[in-house]
Short mmCIF file of C-alpha atoms in Angstrom, two decimals:
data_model
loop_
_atom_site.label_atom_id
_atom_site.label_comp_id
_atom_site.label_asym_id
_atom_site.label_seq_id
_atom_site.Cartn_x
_atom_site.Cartn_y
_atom_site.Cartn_z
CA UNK N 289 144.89 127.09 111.03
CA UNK N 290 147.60 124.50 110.62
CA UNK N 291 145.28 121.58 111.83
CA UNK N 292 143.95 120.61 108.26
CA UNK N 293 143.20 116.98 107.18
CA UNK N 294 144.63 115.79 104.41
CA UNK N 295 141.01 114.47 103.32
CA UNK N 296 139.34 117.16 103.30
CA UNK N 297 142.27 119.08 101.57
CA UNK N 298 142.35 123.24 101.71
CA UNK N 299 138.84 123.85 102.26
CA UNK N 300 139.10 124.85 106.07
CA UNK N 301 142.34 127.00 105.50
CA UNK N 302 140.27 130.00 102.98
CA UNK N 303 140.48 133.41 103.97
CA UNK N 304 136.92 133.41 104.25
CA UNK N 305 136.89 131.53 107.45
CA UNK N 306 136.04 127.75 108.44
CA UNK N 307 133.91 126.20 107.18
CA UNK N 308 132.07 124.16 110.42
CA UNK N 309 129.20 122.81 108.40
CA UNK N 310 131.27 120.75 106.40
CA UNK N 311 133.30 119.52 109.08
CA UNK N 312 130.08 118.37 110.80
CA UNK N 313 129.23 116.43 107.76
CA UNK N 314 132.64 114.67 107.70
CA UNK N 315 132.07 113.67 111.42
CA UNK N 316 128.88 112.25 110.54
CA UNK N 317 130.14 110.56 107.82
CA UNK N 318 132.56 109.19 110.19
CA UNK N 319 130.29 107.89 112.78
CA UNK N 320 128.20 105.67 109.87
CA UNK N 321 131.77 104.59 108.68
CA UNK N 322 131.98 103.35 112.14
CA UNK N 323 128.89 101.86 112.92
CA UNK N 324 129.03 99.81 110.28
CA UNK N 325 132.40 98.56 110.53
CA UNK N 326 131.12 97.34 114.50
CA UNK N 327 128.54 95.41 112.10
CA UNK N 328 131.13 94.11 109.83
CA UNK N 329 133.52 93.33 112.92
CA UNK N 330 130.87 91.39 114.78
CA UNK N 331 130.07 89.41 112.03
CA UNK N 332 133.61 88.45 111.17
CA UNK N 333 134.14 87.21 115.12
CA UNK N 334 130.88 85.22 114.37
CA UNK N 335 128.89 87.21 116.64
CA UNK N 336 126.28 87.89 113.39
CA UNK N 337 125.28 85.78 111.25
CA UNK N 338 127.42 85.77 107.80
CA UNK N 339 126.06 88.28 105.10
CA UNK N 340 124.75 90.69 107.77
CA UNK N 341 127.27 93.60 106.59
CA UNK N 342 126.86 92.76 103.27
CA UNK N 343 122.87 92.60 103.08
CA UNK N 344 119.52 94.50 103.43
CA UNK N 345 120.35 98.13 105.59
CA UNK N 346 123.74 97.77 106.70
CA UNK N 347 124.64 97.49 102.69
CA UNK N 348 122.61 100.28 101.84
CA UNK N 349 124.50 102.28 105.06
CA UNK N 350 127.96 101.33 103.42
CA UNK N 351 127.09 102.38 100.14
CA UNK N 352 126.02 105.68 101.28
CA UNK N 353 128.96 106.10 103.81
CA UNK N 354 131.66 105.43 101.05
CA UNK N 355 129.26 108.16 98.25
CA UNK N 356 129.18 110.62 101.88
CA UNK N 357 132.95 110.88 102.00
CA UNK N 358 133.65 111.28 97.80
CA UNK N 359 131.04 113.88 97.66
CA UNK N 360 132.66 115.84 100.46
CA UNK N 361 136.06 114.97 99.02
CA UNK N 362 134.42 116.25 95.28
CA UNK N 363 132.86 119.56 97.60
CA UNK N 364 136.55 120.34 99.13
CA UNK N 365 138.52 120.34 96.22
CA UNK N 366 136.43 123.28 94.67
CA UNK N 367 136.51 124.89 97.60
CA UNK N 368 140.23 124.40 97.81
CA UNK N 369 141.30 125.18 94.33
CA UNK N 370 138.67 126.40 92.23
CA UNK N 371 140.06 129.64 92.28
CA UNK N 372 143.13 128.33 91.36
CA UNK N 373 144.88 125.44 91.80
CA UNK N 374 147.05 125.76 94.94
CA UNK N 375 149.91 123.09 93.36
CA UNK N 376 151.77 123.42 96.73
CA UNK N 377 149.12 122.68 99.23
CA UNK N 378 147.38 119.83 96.56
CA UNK N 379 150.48 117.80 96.33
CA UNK N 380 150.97 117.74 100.00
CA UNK N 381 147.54 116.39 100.80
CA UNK N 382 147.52 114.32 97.94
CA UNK N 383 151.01 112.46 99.07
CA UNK N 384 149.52 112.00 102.64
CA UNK N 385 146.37 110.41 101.02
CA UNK N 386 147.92 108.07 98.84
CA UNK N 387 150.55 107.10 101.49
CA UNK N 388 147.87 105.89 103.47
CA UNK N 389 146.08 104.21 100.76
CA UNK N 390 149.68 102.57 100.45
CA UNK N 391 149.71 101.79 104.57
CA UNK N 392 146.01 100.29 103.93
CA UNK N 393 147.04 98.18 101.12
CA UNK N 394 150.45 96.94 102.54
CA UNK N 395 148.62 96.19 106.23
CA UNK N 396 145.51 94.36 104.33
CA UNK N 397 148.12 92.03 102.08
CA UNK N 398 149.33 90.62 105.39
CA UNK N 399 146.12 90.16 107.21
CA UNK N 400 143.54 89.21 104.76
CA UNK N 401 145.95 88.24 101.78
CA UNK N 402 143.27 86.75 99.70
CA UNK N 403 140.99 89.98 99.72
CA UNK N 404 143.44 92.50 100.55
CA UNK N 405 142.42 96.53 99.40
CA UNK N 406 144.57 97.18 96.32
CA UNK N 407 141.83 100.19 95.35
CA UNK N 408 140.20 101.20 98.61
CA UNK N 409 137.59 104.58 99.42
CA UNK N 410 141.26 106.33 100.25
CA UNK N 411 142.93 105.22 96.89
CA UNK N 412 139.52 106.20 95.07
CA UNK N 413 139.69 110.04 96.85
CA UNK N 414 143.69 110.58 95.54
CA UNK N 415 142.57 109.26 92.04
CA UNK N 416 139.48 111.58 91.99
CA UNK N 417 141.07 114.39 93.70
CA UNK N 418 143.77 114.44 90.36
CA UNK N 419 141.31 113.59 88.06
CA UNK N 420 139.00 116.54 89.57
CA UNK N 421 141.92 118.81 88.43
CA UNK N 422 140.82 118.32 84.97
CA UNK N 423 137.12 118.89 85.71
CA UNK N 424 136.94 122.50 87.98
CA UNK N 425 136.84 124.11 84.59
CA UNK N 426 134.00 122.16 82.91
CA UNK N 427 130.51 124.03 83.27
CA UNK N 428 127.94 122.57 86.07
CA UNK N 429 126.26 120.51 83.86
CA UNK N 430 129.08 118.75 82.04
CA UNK N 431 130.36 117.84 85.39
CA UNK N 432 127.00 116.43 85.96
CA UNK N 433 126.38 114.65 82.59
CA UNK N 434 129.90 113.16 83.51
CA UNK N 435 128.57 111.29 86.89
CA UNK N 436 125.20 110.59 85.02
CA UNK N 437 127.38 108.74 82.79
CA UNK N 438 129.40 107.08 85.21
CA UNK N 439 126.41 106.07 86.99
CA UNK N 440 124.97 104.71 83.50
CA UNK N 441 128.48 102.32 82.73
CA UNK N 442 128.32 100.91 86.14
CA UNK N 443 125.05 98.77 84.69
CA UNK N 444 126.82 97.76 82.06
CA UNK N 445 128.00 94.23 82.11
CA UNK N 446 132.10 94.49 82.24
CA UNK N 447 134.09 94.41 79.29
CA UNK N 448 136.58 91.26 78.97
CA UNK N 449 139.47 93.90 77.75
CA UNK N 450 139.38 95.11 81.49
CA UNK N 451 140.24 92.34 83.14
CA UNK N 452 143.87 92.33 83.75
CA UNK N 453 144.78 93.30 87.31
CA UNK N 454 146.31 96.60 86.50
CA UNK N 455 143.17 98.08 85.11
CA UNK N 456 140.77 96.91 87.75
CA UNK N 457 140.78 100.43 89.35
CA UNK N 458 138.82 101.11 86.45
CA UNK N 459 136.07 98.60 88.13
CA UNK N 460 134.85 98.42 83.97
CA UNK N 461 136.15 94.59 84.02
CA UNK N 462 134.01 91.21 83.52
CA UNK N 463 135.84 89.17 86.45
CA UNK N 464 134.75 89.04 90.11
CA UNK N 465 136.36 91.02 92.45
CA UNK N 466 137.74 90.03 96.04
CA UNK N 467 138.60 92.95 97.96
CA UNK N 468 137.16 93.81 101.69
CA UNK N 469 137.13 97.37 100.19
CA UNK N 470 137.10 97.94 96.50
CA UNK N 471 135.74 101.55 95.34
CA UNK N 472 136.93 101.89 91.66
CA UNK N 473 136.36 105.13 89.41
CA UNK N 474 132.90 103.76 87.86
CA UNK N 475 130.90 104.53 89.58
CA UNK N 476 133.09 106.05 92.46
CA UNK N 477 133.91 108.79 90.75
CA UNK N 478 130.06 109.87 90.18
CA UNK N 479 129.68 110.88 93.88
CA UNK N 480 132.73 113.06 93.54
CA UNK N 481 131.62 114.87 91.15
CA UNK N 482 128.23 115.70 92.39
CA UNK N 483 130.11 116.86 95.40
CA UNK N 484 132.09 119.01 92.55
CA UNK N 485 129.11 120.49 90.89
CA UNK N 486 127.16 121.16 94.04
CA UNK N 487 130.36 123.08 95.58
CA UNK N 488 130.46 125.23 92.26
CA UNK N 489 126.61 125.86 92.64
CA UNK N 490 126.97 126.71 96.13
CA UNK N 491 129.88 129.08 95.34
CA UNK N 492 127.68 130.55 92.61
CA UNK N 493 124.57 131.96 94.72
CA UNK N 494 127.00 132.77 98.33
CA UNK N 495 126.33 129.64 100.45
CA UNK N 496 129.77 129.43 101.53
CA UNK N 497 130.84 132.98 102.03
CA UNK N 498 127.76 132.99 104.52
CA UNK N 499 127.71 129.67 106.23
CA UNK N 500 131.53 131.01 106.76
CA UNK N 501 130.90 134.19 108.22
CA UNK N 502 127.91 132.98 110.22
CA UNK N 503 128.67 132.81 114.16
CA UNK N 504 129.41 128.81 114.67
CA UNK N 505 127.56 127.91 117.79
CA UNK N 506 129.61 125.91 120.34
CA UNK N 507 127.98 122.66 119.69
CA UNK N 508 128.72 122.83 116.29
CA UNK N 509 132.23 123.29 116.54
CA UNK N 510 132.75 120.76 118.80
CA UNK N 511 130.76 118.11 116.49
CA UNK N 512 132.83 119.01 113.76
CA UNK N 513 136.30 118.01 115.43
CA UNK N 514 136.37 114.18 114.65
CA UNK N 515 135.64 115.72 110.87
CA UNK N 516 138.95 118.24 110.91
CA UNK N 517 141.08 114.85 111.58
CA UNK N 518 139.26 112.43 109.40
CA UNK N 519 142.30 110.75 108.14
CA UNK N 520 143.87 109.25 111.46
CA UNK N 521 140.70 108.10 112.25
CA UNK N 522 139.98 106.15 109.64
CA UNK N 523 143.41 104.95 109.87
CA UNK N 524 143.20 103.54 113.54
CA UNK N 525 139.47 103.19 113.95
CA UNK N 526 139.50 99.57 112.59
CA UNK N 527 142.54 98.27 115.10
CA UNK N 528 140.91 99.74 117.62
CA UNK N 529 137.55 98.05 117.14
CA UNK N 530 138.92 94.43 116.10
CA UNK N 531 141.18 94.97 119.43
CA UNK N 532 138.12 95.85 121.33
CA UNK N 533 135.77 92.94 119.89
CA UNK N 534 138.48 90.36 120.37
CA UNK N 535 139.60 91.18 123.75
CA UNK N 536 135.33 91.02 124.75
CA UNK N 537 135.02 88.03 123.20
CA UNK N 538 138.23 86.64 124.70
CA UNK N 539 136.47 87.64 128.37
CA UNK N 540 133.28 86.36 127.20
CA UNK N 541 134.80 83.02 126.16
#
């Protein structure tokens, strides 16, 4: 299998076979991420009233989109290395992930200059994925005690010594952020981690070694294809809405 997305890293590519289920689950996760971003896309051609995205259901559907895609992120990269770290095939995916991150933050500067993504949901899975490194080795409920904590700071009210730009990946700062996608390591890096420790759990009583060598119906694997190419997606699926929004409401007058 040589089809692998750099988002989801090596989880597909074990011995043990594909992995469908989680591929389904990235799919879905892709389908919110779009739905909501038709919300967000209406409103900004004024076609919703302002605060829609932001507000009520739709917020609540962002939030959990943006947790969705960590958690699977958290759930690949024990699958992928928590064996042992496969250095080669890490690095590779990780390069392709933060070159995009770069792509997003370079084409965001020149459109929306004022609230441009300098820490986006793909900037948020490179950092996690290399801090995850550290954590494969920690027992289930350190990892867990970790995004409890994480969790716990991102209450906190922000600390003034965070507030220079270079530190406000950390998202522990007391200034107000503009950003039309910000997703810093507290409490980003929470959902990650439960993604971690579930992985390991599953790992621990067979899921995966069964949901692998279970026969994968033909509906499934066909649901999970938008999930084994998660990366260009997200990468075009904006254009190609704004494009399709504008050019309606062009027609529409």
């Amino acid at each position: 299998m040589t089809n692998a997305d750099p988002i989801q890293t090596d989880a597909a590519l074990r011995p043990r076979g594909r992995l469908y289920a989680l591929d389904v689950a990235r799919s879905a996760a892709l389908l919110a991420m779009a739905i909501y971003h038709f919300v967000y896309d209406l409103e900004l051609f004024g076609h919703l009233a302002p605060f829609t995205a932001s507000t009520g259901g739709w917020r609540i559907l962002a939030l959990a989109t943006a947790g969705s895609f960590l958690a699977l992120a958290g759930m690949s990269l024990w699958l992928a290395h928590g064996a042992g770290i496969q250095w080669r095939g890490f690095l590779w995916r990780f390069g392709k992930i933060a070159a995009a991150a770069a792509l997003i933050t370079g084409a965001t500067l020149v459109a929306v200059p004022d609230a441009f993504i300098f820490f986006g949901i793909l900037h948020a899975i490179a950092l996690s994925s290399l801090i995850g490194l550290a954590c494969l080795r920690l027992p289930d409920w350190a990892v867990i005690a970790l995004a409890v904590a994480l969790f716990w700071l991102a209450t906190q009210p922000g600390l003034a010594a965070f507030d220079a730009p270079v530190l406000w990946w950390t998202g522990l700062q007391a200034v107000p952020i503009r950003s039309v996608d910000y997703v810093p390591l507290v409490p980003w890096f929470a959902p990650f981690l439960l993604g971690l420790a579930t992985a390991k759990l599953g790992d621990r009583i067979g899921l995966w070694d069964r949901l692998a060598r279970a026969p994968a119906p033909r509906w499934l694997v066909r649901a999970g294809v938008p999930g084994r190419h998660s990366l260009i997606i997200y990468l075009v699926h904006q254009p190609v809405l704004i494009a399709l929004i504008w050019g309606v409401s062009l027609m529409l007058g």
